[in-house]
mmCIF file of C-alpha atoms and ligand atoms in Angstrom:
data_model
loop_
_atom_site.group_PDB
_atom_site.id
_atom_site.type_symbol
_atom_site.label_atom_id
_atom_site.label_comp_id
_atom_site.label_asym_id
_atom_site.label_seq_id
_atom_site.Cartn_x
_atom_site.Cartn_y
_atom_site.Cartn_z
ATOM 1 C CA UNK A 1 10.697 -10.024 -12.539
ATOM 2 C CA UNK A 2 7.860 -7.197 -13.075
ATOM 3 C CA UNK A 3 4.514 -8.801 -11.671
ATOM 4 C CA UNK A 4 1.189 -7.582 -13.164
ATOM 5 C CA UNK A 5 -0.518 -5.441 -10.441
ATOM 6 C CA UNK A 6 -4.311 -6.880 -9.261
ATOM 7 C CA UNK A 7 -6.840 -3.926 -10.285
ATOM 8 C CA UNK A 8 -9.950 -2.951 -8.093
ATOM 9 C CA UNK A 9 -12.699 -5.593 -7.899
ATOM 10 C CA UNK A 10 -10.040 -8.690 -7.187
ATOM 11 C CA UNK A 11 -11.180 -10.546 -4.068
ATOM 12 C CA UNK A 12 -7.582 -10.660 -2.891
ATOM 13 C CA UNK A 13 -7.552 -7.022 -2.504
ATOM 14 C CA UNK A 14 -10.655 -7.363 0.254
ATOM 15 C CA UNK A 15 -8.963 -10.455 2.252
ATOM 16 C CA UNK A 16 -7.350 -9.865 5.477
ATOM 17 C CA UNK A 17 -3.664 -10.978 4.717
ATOM 18 C CA UNK A 18 -1.966 -13.936 6.198
ATOM 19 C CA UNK A 19 1.455 -13.476 8.462
ATOM 20 C CA UNK A 20 4.705 -14.899 6.765
ATOM 21 C CA UNK A 21 6.762 -17.531 8.222
ATOM 22 C CA UNK A 22 10.002 -16.411 9.249
ATOM 23 C CA UNK A 23 12.001 -19.084 7.120
ATOM 24 C CA UNK A 24 9.624 -18.629 3.944
ATOM 25 C CA UNK A 25 12.063 -20.010 1.334
ATOM 26 C CA UNK A 26 10.555 -17.278 -1.250
ATOM 27 C CA UNK A 27 10.383 -14.129 0.677
ATOM 28 C CA UNK A 28 13.696 -12.511 -0.667
ATOM 29 C CA UNK A 29 12.701 -13.271 -4.313
ATOM 30 C CA UNK A 30 9.267 -11.783 -3.611
ATOM 31 C CA UNK A 31 10.537 -8.587 -2.053
ATOM 32 C CA UNK A 32 12.920 -8.206 -5.102
ATOM 33 C CA UNK A 33 9.984 -8.714 -7.572
ATOM 34 C CA UNK A 34 7.849 -6.400 -5.562
ATOM 35 C CA UNK A 35 10.658 -3.717 -5.735
ATOM 36 C CA UNK A 36 11.077 -3.894 -9.397
ATOM 37 C CA UNK A 37 7.136 -3.858 -9.847
ATOM 38 C CA UNK A 38 6.653 -1.010 -7.668
ATOM 39 C CA UNK A 39 9.519 1.022 -9.448
ATOM 40 C CA UNK A 40 8.251 0.200 -13.054
ATOM 41 C CA UNK A 41 4.701 1.326 -12.335
ATOM 42 C CA UNK A 42 6.405 4.679 -10.494
ATOM 43 C CA UNK A 43 4.590 3.747 -7.141
ATOM 44 C CA UNK A 44 5.614 4.856 -3.663
ATOM 45 C CA UNK A 45 4.367 1.853 -1.856
ATOM 46 C CA UNK A 46 3.190 -1.549 -2.840
ATOM 47 C CA UNK A 47 1.446 -4.198 -0.564
ATOM 48 C CA UNK A 48 1.556 -8.064 -1.401
ATOM 49 C CA UNK A 49 -2.108 -8.356 -1.840
ATOM 50 C CA UNK A 50 -1.557 -6.044 -5.002
ATOM 51 C CA UNK A 51 0.406 -8.565 -6.691
ATOM 52 C CA UNK A 52 -1.965 -11.188 -5.687
ATOM 53 C CA UNK A 53 -0.567 -12.566 -2.602
ATOM 54 C CA UNK A 54 -2.476 -12.455 0.590
ATOM 55 C CA UNK A 55 0.729 -11.710 2.699
ATOM 56 C CA UNK A 56 1.610 -9.170 5.650
ATOM 57 C CA UNK A 57 4.017 -7.610 3.734
ATOM 58 C CA UNK A 58 4.350 -4.060 2.024
ATOM 59 C CA UNK A 59 7.255 -1.663 0.969
ATOM 60 C CA UNK A 60 7.653 1.812 0.810
ATOM 61 C CA UNK A 61 10.094 4.245 -1.198
ATOM 62 C CA UNK A 62 8.966 7.889 -0.450
ATOM 63 C CA UNK A 63 11.810 9.501 -2.188
ATOM 64 C CA UNK A 64 9.603 11.420 -4.964
ATOM 65 C CA UNK A 65 8.012 12.988 -2.061
ATOM 66 C CA UNK A 66 11.465 14.182 -1.108
ATOM 67 C CA UNK A 67 11.304 17.740 -2.456
ATOM 68 C CA UNK A 68 8.149 18.669 -0.281
ATOM 69 C CA UNK A 69 9.294 16.821 2.603
ATOM 70 C CA UNK A 70 12.782 16.813 3.140
ATOM 71 C CA UNK A 71 12.644 14.210 5.887
ATOM 72 C CA UNK A 72 11.486 11.621 3.492
ATOM 73 C CA UNK A 73 14.879 11.350 1.734
ATOM 74 C CA UNK A 74 16.011 7.824 1.856
ATOM 75 C CA UNK A 75 12.849 6.590 3.352
ATOM 76 C CA UNK A 76 12.873 3.197 1.953
ATOM 77 C CA UNK A 77 11.867 0.366 3.858
ATOM 78 C CA UNK A 78 10.297 -3.265 3.725
ATOM 79 C CA UNK A 79 7.604 -4.247 6.531
ATOM 80 C CA UNK A 80 6.919 -7.354 7.311
ATOM 81 C CA UNK A 81 3.959 -8.574 9.491
ATOM 82 C CA UNK A 82 3.605 -5.046 10.934
ATOM 83 C CA UNK A 83 0.851 -4.084 13.475
ATOM 84 C CA UNK A 84 -0.116 -0.325 13.739
ATOM 85 C CA UNK A 85 -0.349 -0.128 17.607
ATOM 86 C CA UNK A 86 -1.239 3.065 17.893
ATOM 87 C CA UNK A 87 -2.934 6.239 15.688
ATOM 88 C CA UNK A 88 -2.797 9.524 17.183
ATOM 89 C CA UNK A 89 -3.617 13.211 16.459
ATOM 90 C CA UNK A 90 -6.192 15.333 14.591
ATOM 91 C CA UNK A 91 -7.425 13.799 11.113
ATOM 92 C CA UNK A 92 -5.866 15.333 7.954
ATOM 93 C CA UNK A 93 -6.755 15.057 4.328
ATOM 94 C CA UNK A 94 -4.395 14.077 1.863
ATOM 95 C CA UNK A 95 -5.250 13.399 -1.890
ATOM 96 C CA UNK A 96 -4.489 9.432 -2.425
ATOM 97 C CA UNK A 97 -4.015 7.505 -5.366
ATOM 98 C CA UNK A 98 -3.314 3.627 -6.028
ATOM 99 C CA UNK A 99 -1.709 1.417 -8.105
ATOM 100 C CA UNK A 100 -4.602 -1.161 -7.944
ATOM 101 C CA UNK A 101 -7.019 1.738 -9.146
ATOM 102 C CA UNK A 102 -5.317 4.058 -11.784
ATOM 103 C CA UNK A 103 -6.775 7.197 -12.725
ATOM 104 C CA UNK A 104 -8.843 7.565 -9.582
ATOM 105 C CA UNK A 105 -7.448 10.175 -6.903
ATOM 106 C CA UNK A 106 -9.409 11.326 -3.826
ATOM 107 C CA UNK A 107 -8.733 13.048 -0.473
ATOM 108 C CA UNK A 108 -8.915 10.496 2.248
ATOM 109 C CA UNK A 109 -8.800 11.507 5.965
ATOM 110 C CA UNK A 110 -6.286 9.628 8.645
ATOM 111 C CA UNK A 111 -4.693 10.467 11.646
ATOM 112 C CA UNK A 112 -1.225 12.068 11.527
ATOM 113 C CA UNK A 113 0.773 10.310 13.987
ATOM 114 C CA UNK A 114 1.564 6.469 14.029
ATOM 115 C CA UNK A 115 3.409 3.647 16.219
ATOM 116 C CA UNK A 116 4.300 0.471 14.022
ATOM 117 C CA UNK A 117 5.905 -2.974 15.010
ATOM 118 C CA UNK A 118 7.277 -4.967 12.092
ATOM 119 C CA UNK A 119 9.969 -7.162 10.991
ATOM 120 C CA UNK A 120 12.406 -5.514 8.354
ATOM 121 C CA UNK A 121 13.793 -7.981 5.791
ATOM 122 C CA UNK A 122 16.544 -9.135 8.286
ATOM 123 C CA UNK A 123 13.810 -10.359 10.594
ATOM 124 C CA UNK A 124 14.887 -7.734 13.282
ATOM 125 C CA UNK A 125 11.847 -6.629 15.103
ATOM 126 C CA UNK A 126 11.277 -2.622 15.238
ATOM 127 C CA UNK A 127 9.144 -0.219 16.736
ATOM 128 C CA UNK A 128 8.756 3.321 15.053
ATOM 129 C CA UNK A 129 7.085 6.099 15.119
ATOM 130 C CA UNK A 130 5.922 8.078 12.105
ATOM 131 C CA UNK A 131 3.900 11.035 11.532
ATOM 132 C CA UNK A 132 3.287 13.576 8.074
ATOM 133 C CA UNK A 133 3.300 11.916 4.937
ATOM 134 C CA UNK A 134 5.237 8.850 6.067
ATOM 135 C CA UNK A 135 2.799 7.710 8.440
ATOM 136 C CA UNK A 136 0.291 8.446 5.342
ATOM 137 C CA UNK A 137 2.080 6.088 3.072
ATOM 138 C CA UNK A 138 2.298 3.277 5.583
ATOM 139 C CA UNK A 139 -1.357 3.788 6.629
ATOM 140 C CA UNK A 140 -2.232 3.366 2.927
ATOM 141 C CA UNK A 141 -0.285 0.356 2.368
ATOM 142 C CA UNK A 142 -1.265 -1.354 5.862
ATOM 143 C CA UNK A 143 -4.486 -0.902 4.751
ATOM 144 C CA UNK A 144 -4.028 -3.156 1.850
ATOM 145 C CA UNK A 145 -2.816 -6.083 4.174
ATOM 146 C CA UNK A 146 -6.148 -5.790 6.239
ATOM 147 C CA UNK A 147 -8.247 -5.776 2.787
ATOM 148 C CA UNK A 148 -9.142 -2.113 2.967
ATOM 149 C CA UNK A 149 -8.597 0.334 -0.099
ATOM 150 C CA UNK A 150 -8.566 4.052 0.208
ATOM 151 C CA UNK A 151 -11.804 4.235 -1.410
ATOM 152 C CA UNK A 152 -13.316 2.388 1.621
ATOM 153 C CA UNK A 153 -12.742 5.426 3.486
ATOM 154 C CA UNK A 154 -14.792 7.951 1.280
ATOM 155 C CA UNK A 155 -18.251 8.939 2.227
ATOM 156 C CA UNK A 156 -21.187 7.005 0.835
ATOM 157 C CA UNK A 157 -22.258 9.786 -1.797
ATOM 158 C CA UNK A 158 -18.679 10.197 -2.936
ATOM 159 C CA UNK A 159 -18.417 6.405 -3.609
ATOM 160 C CA UNK A 160 -21.667 5.987 -5.273
ATOM 161 C CA UNK A 161 -20.620 8.949 -7.665
ATOM 162 C CA UNK A 162 -17.204 6.958 -8.191
ATOM 163 C CA UNK A 163 -19.092 3.714 -8.846
ATOM 164 C CA UNK A 164 -18.858 3.490 -12.559
ATOM 165 C CA UNK A 165 -15.291 4.824 -12.859
ATOM 166 C CA UNK A 166 -14.328 1.645 -10.039
ATOM 167 C CA UNK A 167 -16.364 -0.532 -12.459
ATOM 168 C CA UNK A 168 -14.424 0.531 -15.632
ATOM 169 C CA UNK A 169 -11.260 -0.247 -13.768
ATOM 170 C CA UNK A 170 -12.040 -3.709 -12.714
ATOM 171 C CA UNK A 171 -13.076 -4.432 -16.396
ATOM 172 C CA UNK A 172 -9.646 -2.842 -17.673
ATOM 173 C CA UNK A 173 -11.384 -0.158 -19.234
ATOM 174 C CA UNK A 174 -8.408 2.269 -17.955
ATOM 175 C CA UNK A 175 -5.463 3.675 -19.343
ATOM 176 C CA UNK A 176 -2.301 2.631 -17.452
ATOM 177 C CA UNK A 177 1.450 1.825 -18.463
ATOM 178 C CA UNK A 178 2.198 -0.745 -16.401
ATOM 179 C CA UNK A 179 0.997 -4.609 -16.632
ATOM 180 C CA UNK A 180 -1.947 -5.245 -14.414
ATOM 181 C CA UNK A 181 -4.565 -7.870 -13.844
ATOM 182 C CA UNK A 182 -8.220 -7.283 -14.160
ATOM 183 C CA UNK A 183 -10.767 -9.240 -12.284
ATOM 184 C CA UNK A 184 -13.738 -8.407 -15.130
ATOM 185 C CA UNK A 185 -11.854 -8.380 -18.416
HETATM 186 NI NI1 NI B 201 -2.769 1.247 -2.626
#
């Protein structure tokens, strides 16, 4: 089932999300719905708060980036109760967008290498390291479950310049070809 994507300005996007309990009966269905919602919106990642659930869950399928980064081939994963335990290296900029903020893209600085612990959808505890674009996508989605948006990383002046456009996103004054829920509409 395709779920509406929550737009910028909704309080659920600013909340720190809660851990998921292991035997949570609706989890598999939620994961299925999130895949469907993400693919429908042509995203490479989706976090549970973006469909209105304040839970520590996100999924990633980076195959659209496969051509520029062959190592991303088949990089499709579900991250449950993740913790980024380390971030290292020198900041690099990449132009990010977000399904909750359609029409807005900005360069965001992040560290290039991460170590993350998480459960997969079969509840295996996994620790992995990622770098480059894979790390970037994970960091963006991880931010969502911490209540942080990519716009929060921008310099204050840049954010001030974006204010009107972000307000328009909240009101639904934006052209988008997937279902959304706008907080100020
Ligand atoms: Ni996002």
